[in-house]
Amino acid sequence: MLRSDAVTQGIQRSPNRAMLRAVGFGDGDFGKPIIGIANGYSTITPCNIGLDDLARRAEQAARVAGAMPQMFGTITVSDGISMGTEGMKYSLVSREVIADAIETACNGQSMDGVLAVGGCDKNMPGAMIAMARMNIPAIFVYGGTIKPGKLGGCDLTVVSSFEAVGQFTAGTIDAERLLAVEKNACPGAGSCGGMFTANTMSSAIEAMGLSLPYSSTMAAEDAEKADSAARSAEVLVEAIARNIRPLDLLSRKAFENAIAVIMAVGGSTNAVLHLLAIARTAGVPLCIEDFETIRQKVPVICDLKPSGRYVATDLHRAGGIPQVMKLLLDAGLLHGDCRTIEDKTLAEVLADVPSVPPADQDVIHALSAPLYAKGHLAILKGNLAEEGAVAKISGVKTPVITGPARVFESEETCLAAILDKRIQPGDVVVIRNEGPVGGPGMREMLSPTSAIVGQGLLDKVALITDGRFSGGSYGLVVGHVAPEAAVGGTIGLVHEGDSITVDAHQLLVQLNVEEGELARRRAAWVKPEPRYRTGVLGKYARLVSSSSLGAVTDQE
């Protein structure tokens, strides 16, 4: 006599249940949804040191809500600690490792949903890429921002420490002041406090509806952050019951909303790279030119560091990302019909948010009185960047310069020249072979840009690279130059002293060399030997795409 399908399936699943019983499942638990909690906890960085507490709160709340949460870990690289070292080459690589790890754990164990808890920069896009790949109900919990350091009545961030190095070498501060900045810049747990990459990406995720309202600007050490983590778990259980999946939310309109918010808050250049990668994974048609289209419509209305005065906790007190979005929505610059993980439209989420920002603050400006009439992330093209480059022009009075190229083959050699005062006003600094393939890993150039600012050269020098910039960088800086030097891009053909024009008004980055001479240089160009052939960096260099496509490693 044949057994029924149900009996057969029960027999087949018995060994699986035996394993689950060993980790705490009882007879009544096998019908409950299994939620993976991807925990980015690490003591290597203040950004992630508080994540385990948030993960535990979410785990407890998920269990009470009727799910069976299963905790697993994923990695992080501290950008602030690795900045300026060979270790920074692993930073962007870690985005792919995080995405792969979450996908592997959740799909390998047939989980019904995932709650990802992350802090440092690559945790967020890594988790979002994994969510888009798997398309199981998902929510992101941001670890929270660090509170500002204090020194002499001034707010400090980690970037203050980098800029202090430049100030010290310029002779504008002494060694005692430099040490005081170092000791006071980072007072506790949380991600870097300005509108740098972590806070930029948390804001973008909130705008796209995959994290809870107000959660992207909460301080890591405040009680509301842990409460938000618990509520996120409850919302995820509800989303599983309603079968709300990431690809239901990650529409073209949702990405446009994220870009609009990033422009409004003065966010990091890295958002371009990460949103392109997430969109590609989600199957959403998004290209680098779309950022320029939205930039032309959306002004910068938040006065936030690095180029402004305030930090993310100030933005939170002023109404956070919902207040920013409400201003954009009222002006027709946001798609209010996009849905969120709470199964609400964005317009419904923002219904009770005031249409005018609080009068007792000047962090968020009215759209009629913006800091900049257009967004700060300009997409430049020209013979130096045929696929495009990203310029962050906030804080620069006149984003136009033509000057002689000062060419460096690495970040280290460039920084040494800046600190030795060999960079002069009017120079155009070129750092190449730092791209996704050439680096490999597309390091961030925070040390050189901060040294330039610290030496008083903010409006006097441009910096161009096929690498990236930290969210803490500002000035006339042009990154993500594509094609990069290592694959034959024109940036690899620049000679010392060549004339280069950077003109953000004309969206131009141009090498002023005759085409015949460029053709001769191109014919003589020899592809550089890979810096790494094995290990994760060697593998990454063989797989990674152009930065203009998001520097992804799982392309077809």
XYZ file of C-alpha atoms in Angstrom:
556
model
C 0.000 0.000 0.000
C 1.430 3.377 -1.003
C 1.967 6.000 1.664
C 0.285 9.376 1.171
C 2.360 12.275 -0.099
C 2.062 13.919 3.304
C 3.447 10.858 5.063
C 6.230 10.525 2.500
C 7.182 14.172 2.905
C 7.098 13.785 6.668
C 9.515 10.838 6.486
C 11.778 12.768 4.140
C 11.794 15.786 6.449
C 12.402 13.819 9.642
C 16.228 14.154 9.555
C 15.844 17.901 8.961
C 13.547 18.201 11.949
C 15.965 16.214 14.051
C 18.641 18.831 13.380
C 16.216 21.658 14.166
C 15.178 20.014 17.443
C 18.823 20.190 18.476
C 18.744 24.007 18.185
C 15.515 24.447 20.114
C 12.551 23.570 17.889
C 9.639 21.844 19.608
C 6.657 19.982 18.182
C 4.677 23.178 17.638
C 7.464 25.131 15.942
C 7.829 23.397 12.613
C 4.936 25.267 11.027
C 6.321 28.678 12.005
C 8.290 30.829 9.537
C 12.044 30.575 9.913
C 13.656 34.009 9.922
C 17.363 34.437 9.353
C 18.947 37.212 11.391
C 22.091 38.262 9.542
C 24.172 39.773 12.302
C 27.080 42.018 11.279
C 28.331 42.324 14.865
C 32.058 42.921 15.223
C 34.357 44.525 17.765
C 36.666 45.723 14.980
C 34.721 48.945 14.445
C 32.486 51.269 16.503
C 29.975 51.073 13.644
C 29.220 47.415 14.421
C 30.080 46.997 18.078
C 26.461 47.499 19.163
C 24.842 45.263 16.562
C 24.642 42.119 18.668
C 22.326 43.827 21.150
C 20.045 44.896 18.289
C 20.113 41.417 16.765
C 19.160 39.873 20.117
C 16.236 42.293 20.518
C 15.058 41.444 17.019
C 15.453 37.724 17.721
C 13.333 37.970 20.861
C 10.642 40.038 19.138
C 10.471 37.655 16.172
C 9.962 34.715 18.492
C 7.162 36.484 20.377
C 5.567 37.392 17.029
C 5.322 33.714 16.107
C 8.468 33.061 14.070
C 11.526 30.901 14.645
C 14.550 33.228 14.325
C 17.917 31.737 13.463
C 21.013 33.876 14.035
C 24.074 33.805 11.790
C 27.040 36.116 11.387
C 28.465 38.020 8.491
C 31.672 40.000 8.122
C 32.564 43.658 8.131
C 35.591 45.758 7.243
C 36.022 49.043 9.080
C 36.592 51.641 6.390
C 37.762 54.225 8.903
C 40.423 51.918 10.318
C 41.600 50.538 6.964
C 41.579 53.961 5.260
C 44.900 54.843 3.668
C 46.259 51.293 3.962
C 46.435 48.224 1.753
C 43.535 46.878 3.822
C 41.181 49.413 2.233
C 41.301 47.305 -0.939
C 39.095 44.815 0.886
C 36.372 47.328 1.696
C 34.327 47.236 -1.516
C 35.146 43.541 -1.859
C 33.401 43.013 1.478
C 30.120 44.201 -0.064
C 30.191 41.157 -2.345
C 31.284 38.818 0.457
C 28.431 40.042 2.673
C 25.889 39.595 -0.120
C 27.214 36.110 -0.897
C 27.206 35.120 2.785
C 23.611 36.202 3.422
C 22.386 34.566 0.208
C 24.256 31.365 1.025
C 22.992 31.084 4.595
C 19.358 31.944 3.807
C 19.008 29.874 0.653
C 21.112 27.041 2.020
C 18.764 26.707 4.996
C 15.523 27.512 3.103
C 14.691 30.480 5.329
C 11.350 32.208 4.928
C 12.608 35.726 5.537
C 15.676 37.669 6.591
C 16.353 40.564 8.932
C 19.810 42.029 8.331
C 21.536 44.121 10.998
C 24.433 46.231 9.749
C 26.511 49.269 10.556
C 29.661 50.039 8.575
C 29.305 51.162 4.974
C 29.267 47.910 2.973
C 26.899 46.089 5.344
C 23.958 47.949 3.858
C 24.425 47.541 0.096
C 25.696 44.003 0.699
C 22.490 43.119 2.530
C 20.340 44.834 -0.093
C 22.023 42.946 -2.937
C 21.382 39.668 -1.100
C 17.748 40.597 -0.472
C 17.227 41.373 -4.153
C 18.876 38.103 -5.203
C 16.827 35.900 -2.889
C 13.553 37.844 -3.018
C 12.279 36.471 0.275
C 10.540 38.886 2.694
C 13.277 41.080 4.159
C 13.957 44.132 6.291
C 17.108 46.047 7.149
C 18.005 47.275 10.632
C 20.635 50.000 10.696
C 22.983 49.873 13.674
C 22.679 53.612 14.125
C 24.863 56.669 13.889
C 27.580 57.678 16.322
C 27.027 60.760 18.448
C 29.316 63.683 17.651
C 32.610 64.099 19.422
C 33.096 67.382 21.239
C 36.135 69.623 21.460
C 36.031 73.279 22.445
C 32.320 73.514 21.736
C 32.672 72.097 18.206
C 31.214 68.847 16.876
C 33.785 66.359 15.612
C 33.540 63.325 13.346
C 36.144 60.820 12.203
C 36.812 63.096 9.207
C 37.919 65.799 11.641
C 40.840 63.556 12.530
C 41.845 63.069 8.885
C 41.611 66.807 8.208
C 43.624 67.553 11.333
C 46.572 65.696 9.768
C 46.509 68.144 6.867
C 46.169 71.085 9.255
C 49.131 69.857 11.257
C 51.372 69.517 8.193
C 50.245 72.980 7.051
C 51.269 74.359 10.440
C 47.816 75.648 11.363
C 47.496 73.384 14.427
C 50.107 71.906 16.770
C 50.695 68.306 17.860
C 48.690 68.820 21.051
C 45.613 69.871 19.092
C 46.062 66.974 16.647
C 46.088 64.498 19.538
C 43.075 66.178 21.146
C 41.076 65.805 17.923
C 42.092 62.133 17.682
C 41.007 61.461 21.273
C 37.625 63.169 20.955
C 36.474 62.468 17.372
C 34.746 59.114 18.022
C 33.067 59.008 21.460
C 31.340 55.606 21.285
C 29.325 53.123 19.258
C 27.782 53.922 15.914
C 28.601 54.623 12.275
C 30.431 57.781 11.185
C 28.288 60.732 12.184
C 28.081 63.012 9.152
C 26.150 62.338 5.969
C 28.906 59.942 4.997
C 28.349 56.599 3.260
C 26.720 54.671 6.127
C 24.150 57.349 6.906
C 23.636 57.968 3.191
C 22.825 54.328 2.509
C 20.627 53.970 5.586
C 18.678 57.001 4.329
C 18.374 55.462 0.863
C 17.070 52.164 2.271
C 14.476 54.005 4.350
C 13.435 55.947 1.247
C 13.019 52.665 -0.659
C 10.772 51.241 2.052
C 12.953 48.366 3.272
C 13.567 49.806 6.734
C 11.275 51.539 9.189
C 10.539 55.281 9.166
C 12.983 57.388 11.206
C 15.306 54.405 11.757
C 18.081 55.646 9.462
C 19.128 58.606 11.622
C 18.733 57.181 15.133
C 21.799 57.181 17.389
C 23.271 53.735 18.003
C 23.331 54.175 21.763
C 19.770 55.464 22.210
C 16.977 53.205 23.455
C 14.775 53.971 20.452
C 17.253 52.163 18.204
C 16.770 48.858 20.063
C 13.004 49.403 20.105
C 13.104 49.966 16.340
C 15.006 46.696 15.879
C 12.308 44.837 17.790
C 9.543 46.492 15.787
C 11.403 45.618 12.562
C 11.223 41.927 13.468
C 7.480 42.198 14.082
C 6.992 43.932 10.736
C 8.997 41.204 8.989
C 6.763 38.488 10.456
C 3.762 40.420 9.142
C 5.429 40.790 5.734
C 5.962 37.027 5.544
C 2.283 36.468 6.266
C 1.367 38.957 3.511
C 4.117 37.685 1.166
C 5.648 41.148 0.701
C 8.967 40.630 -1.049
C 11.889 42.967 -1.865
C 11.230 42.960 -5.594
C 7.684 44.132 -4.872
C 9.222 47.269 -3.337
C 12.426 47.835 -5.330
C 10.791 49.437 -8.345
C 12.264 52.034 -10.672
C 10.268 54.664 -8.762
C 11.743 53.478 -5.461
C 15.273 53.974 -6.776
C 14.335 57.422 -8.036
C 13.066 58.226 -4.545
C 16.334 57.071 -3.027
C 18.375 59.215 -5.429
C 16.197 62.260 -4.710
C 16.715 61.834 -0.971
C 20.475 61.391 -1.415
C 20.662 64.630 -3.378
C 18.544 66.468 -0.810
C 20.684 65.412 2.150
C 24.055 65.883 0.410
C 24.953 62.186 0.497
C 28.019 60.170 -0.429
C 29.339 59.483 -3.926
C 29.336 55.803 -2.972
C 25.549 55.826 -3.223
C 25.909 55.951 -7.017
C 27.992 52.785 -7.053
C 25.791 50.920 -4.591
C 22.406 51.848 -6.030
C 23.566 50.842 -9.507
C 24.620 47.454 -8.107
C 21.388 46.902 -6.176
C 19.266 47.933 -9.164
C 21.135 45.589 -11.464
C 20.496 42.698 -9.075
C 16.833 43.668 -8.781
C 16.460 43.798 -12.566
C 15.595 47.508 -12.479
C 16.812 49.589 -15.437
C 18.984 52.246 -13.790
C 22.055 53.886 -15.307
C 24.595 56.434 -14.159
C 22.972 59.168 -16.253
C 19.785 58.872 -14.175
C 21.598 60.435 -11.225
C 22.333 63.532 -13.285
C 18.722 63.780 -14.437
C 17.464 63.773 -10.847
C 20.273 66.087 -9.675
C 18.989 68.761 -12.027
C 15.598 68.707 -10.265
C 16.444 68.192 -6.588
C 18.310 70.794 -4.517
C 20.487 70.149 -1.474
C 18.371 71.201 1.515
C 20.250 69.653 4.464
C 23.246 71.385 6.048
C 25.224 68.285 6.955
C 28.868 67.332 7.295
C 31.267 66.827 5.597
C 30.774 70.152 3.782
C 28.036 71.446 6.103
C 27.692 72.103 9.825
C 25.552 69.355 11.324
C 25.591 65.592 11.931
C 22.974 62.863 11.545
C 21.718 63.101 15.127
C 20.885 66.772 14.444
C 18.972 65.708 11.341
C 17.080 63.165 13.438
C 16.002 65.809 15.954
C 14.850 68.009 13.066
C 12.517 65.308 11.743
C 14.840 62.837 10.056
C 14.385 61.392 6.597
C 10.555 61.468 6.802
C 10.691 65.265 7.132
C 13.026 65.488 4.124
C 10.788 63.169 2.120
C 7.650 65.129 3.026
C 9.169 68.300 1.566
C 10.126 66.437 -1.591
C 6.710 64.771 -1.838
C 4.864 68.076 -1.543
C 7.055 69.491 -4.315
C 6.336 66.598 -6.661
C 9.899 65.285 -6.375
C 9.008 61.950 -4.773
C 6.762 59.077 -5.858
C 4.198 58.777 -3.088
C 2.622 55.612 -4.487
C 5.675 53.431 -3.767
C 4.939 50.760 -1.168
C 6.954 49.930 1.927
C 7.670 46.798 3.956
C 4.838 47.861 6.300
C 2.403 47.474 3.355
C 1.758 51.221 3.232
C 2.326 53.719 0.476
C 5.011 56.313 1.045
C 2.305 58.969 1.019
C 0.522 57.118 3.837
C 3.758 56.852 5.819
C 4.302 60.611 5.480
C 0.689 61.677 5.994
C 1.222 63.029 9.517
C 4.639 64.574 8.875
C 4.485 68.404 8.811
C 4.805 70.083 5.432
C 7.085 72.708 6.964
C 10.271 71.771 8.855
C 10.462 72.835 12.520
C 11.153 76.529 13.023
C 13.674 75.963 15.834
C 16.283 74.281 13.608
C 18.333 75.077 10.511
C 19.490 71.589 9.572
C 16.671 71.093 7.052
C 16.021 74.079 4.793
C 12.871 74.811 2.844
C 13.024 73.961 -0.844
C 12.666 77.675 -1.521
C 15.907 78.376 0.377
C 18.240 75.465 -0.420
C 21.946 75.264 0.301
C 22.502 74.448 -3.386
C 19.939 74.906 -6.135
C 20.877 71.554 -7.681
C 22.112 68.272 -6.274
C 25.775 67.924 -5.366
C 26.609 64.633 -7.127
C 27.324 65.495 -10.758
C 27.939 62.897 -13.446
C 30.810 64.094 -15.641
C 31.862 62.741 -19.007
C 34.547 63.508 -21.553
C 37.575 61.813 -23.037
C 38.870 61.124 -19.510
C 35.685 59.303 -18.517
C 33.747 58.030 -21.505
C 31.560 55.811 -19.294
C 31.180 58.556 -16.718
C 32.618 59.766 -13.438
C 31.058 61.046 -10.221
C 31.943 64.511 -8.912
C 31.022 65.680 -5.441
C 30.936 69.459 -5.676
C 29.404 70.515 -2.356
C 31.431 73.103 -0.484
C 33.117 74.367 -3.680
C 32.390 77.944 -4.733
C 33.413 77.499 -8.375
C 33.532 73.850 -9.514
C 35.673 74.635 -12.580
C 39.414 74.270 -13.007
C 41.927 73.820 -15.826
C 45.419 72.972 -14.704
C 48.463 70.748 -15.023
C 48.130 67.069 -14.186
C 50.040 65.774 -11.179
C 50.041 62.031 -11.780
C 50.334 59.357 -9.094
C 50.095 55.586 -9.438
C 48.736 55.041 -5.930
C 47.074 56.784 -3.020
C 50.198 56.520 -0.877
C 52.489 58.368 -3.301
C 49.884 61.104 -3.728
C 49.413 61.585 0.008
C 53.158 61.849 0.498
C 53.318 64.616 -2.126
C 50.450 66.541 -0.465
C 52.013 66.295 2.985
C 55.374 67.398 1.509
C 53.570 70.473 0.112
C 54.384 69.531 -3.481
C 50.803 70.153 -4.630
C 50.161 73.777 -5.591
C 47.007 75.826 -6.214
C 45.718 75.170 -9.724
C 46.994 71.584 -9.892
C 44.794 68.705 -11.026
C 45.812 65.656 -8.999
C 45.368 62.310 -10.795
C 45.420 59.055 -8.779
C 45.103 56.028 -11.027
C 45.352 52.236 -10.930
C 43.067 52.336 -7.885
C 39.945 51.155 -9.741
C 37.931 47.950 -9.222
C 40.381 45.916 -11.324
C 43.552 47.931 -10.924
C 43.537 48.402 -7.169
C 42.020 45.948 -6.965
C 39.074 46.974 -4.831
C 38.631 50.676 -5.609
C 40.033 52.215 -2.442
C 38.590 55.413 -0.999
C 40.794 58.503 -1.163
C 39.799 60.130 2.137
C 43.366 60.676 3.307
C 44.427 62.733 0.237
C 41.181 64.726 0.067
C 41.260 65.464 3.791
C 44.906 66.522 3.580
C 44.026 68.878 0.707
C 41.220 70.429 2.766
C 43.426 70.619 5.846
C 46.085 72.515 3.916
C 43.590 75.121 2.730
C 43.473 73.967 -0.905
C 39.747 73.096 -1.023
C 38.811 75.548 -3.798
C 42.229 75.569 -5.435
C 42.925 71.927 -6.383
C 40.956 69.202 -8.195
C 41.465 65.489 -7.595
C 40.577 62.815 -10.175
C 40.738 59.070 -9.606
C 39.477 55.732 -10.867
C 39.143 54.843 -7.206
C 36.393 55.986 -4.857
C 35.892 58.678 -2.269
C 34.764 58.316 1.301
C 31.444 59.873 2.149
C 33.581 62.195 4.248
C 35.348 63.625 1.191
C 34.310 66.925 -0.313
C 35.714 69.568 -2.618
C 36.299 69.378 -6.360
C 36.784 65.610 -6.324
C 36.006 63.352 -9.289
C 35.939 59.604 -8.690
C 34.701 56.363 -10.275
C 36.426 57.384 -13.530
C 35.514 54.747 -16.108
C 36.991 53.045 -17.993
C 39.698 52.749 -15.342
C 43.437 52.819 -16.054
C 43.938 49.072 -15.609
C 41.621 48.216 -18.521
C 42.951 50.844 -20.911
C 40.957 53.913 -19.891
C 42.264 57.331 -20.901
C 43.150 58.126 -17.294
C 46.003 55.640 -17.775
C 47.394 57.741 -20.655
C 47.765 61.014 -18.751
C 51.314 62.377 -18.520
C 52.690 64.645 -15.826
C 51.969 68.241 -16.754
C 49.174 67.537 -19.271
C 46.373 70.083 -19.189
C 43.122 68.774 -17.684
C 39.785 70.550 -17.426
C 37.197 69.736 -14.783
C 33.990 71.704 -15.313
C 30.983 70.633 -13.270
C 28.829 73.282 -14.949
C 29.480 71.699 -18.340
C 29.572 68.149 -16.828
C 33.016 67.752 -18.393
C 36.241 66.007 -17.415
C 38.642 66.426 -20.310
C 42.285 65.684 -21.085
C 43.423 68.568 -23.277
C 45.741 66.559 -25.525
C 45.402 66.232 -29.299
C 43.699 63.066 -30.514
C 46.717 62.038 -32.578
C 48.956 62.147 -29.508
C 46.385 60.186 -27.498
C 46.279 57.567 -30.254
C 50.066 57.206 -30.091
C 49.956 56.826 -26.321
C 47.153 54.295 -26.556
C 49.085 52.202 -29.070
C 52.102 52.174 -26.733
C 50.060 51.360 -23.608
C 50.842 48.059 -21.881
C 48.324 46.477 -19.543
C 49.777 46.474 -16.016
C 50.455 43.202 -14.274
C 47.808 42.274 -11.684
C 48.810 43.271 -8.172
C 47.122 40.128 -6.830
C 46.655 36.831 -8.646
C 45.226 34.639 -5.863
C 43.018 35.015 -2.831
C 39.908 37.131 -2.613
C 41.525 40.165 -4.273
C 42.767 38.111 -7.212
C 39.349 36.560 -7.673
C 37.648 39.938 -7.361
C 39.884 41.551 -9.993
C 39.025 38.783 -12.477
C 35.263 39.067 -11.909
C 34.470 42.705 -11.219
C 32.655 44.947 -13.693
C 33.210 48.618 -14.436
C 32.311 51.117 -11.724
C 29.822 52.620 -14.192
C 27.840 49.380 -13.783
C 28.161 49.274 -9.999
C 31.389 47.222 -9.737
C 29.438 43.966 -9.422
C 30.986 40.497 -9.484
C 28.017 38.342 -10.507
C 27.470 39.784 -13.969
C 26.321 37.441 -16.717
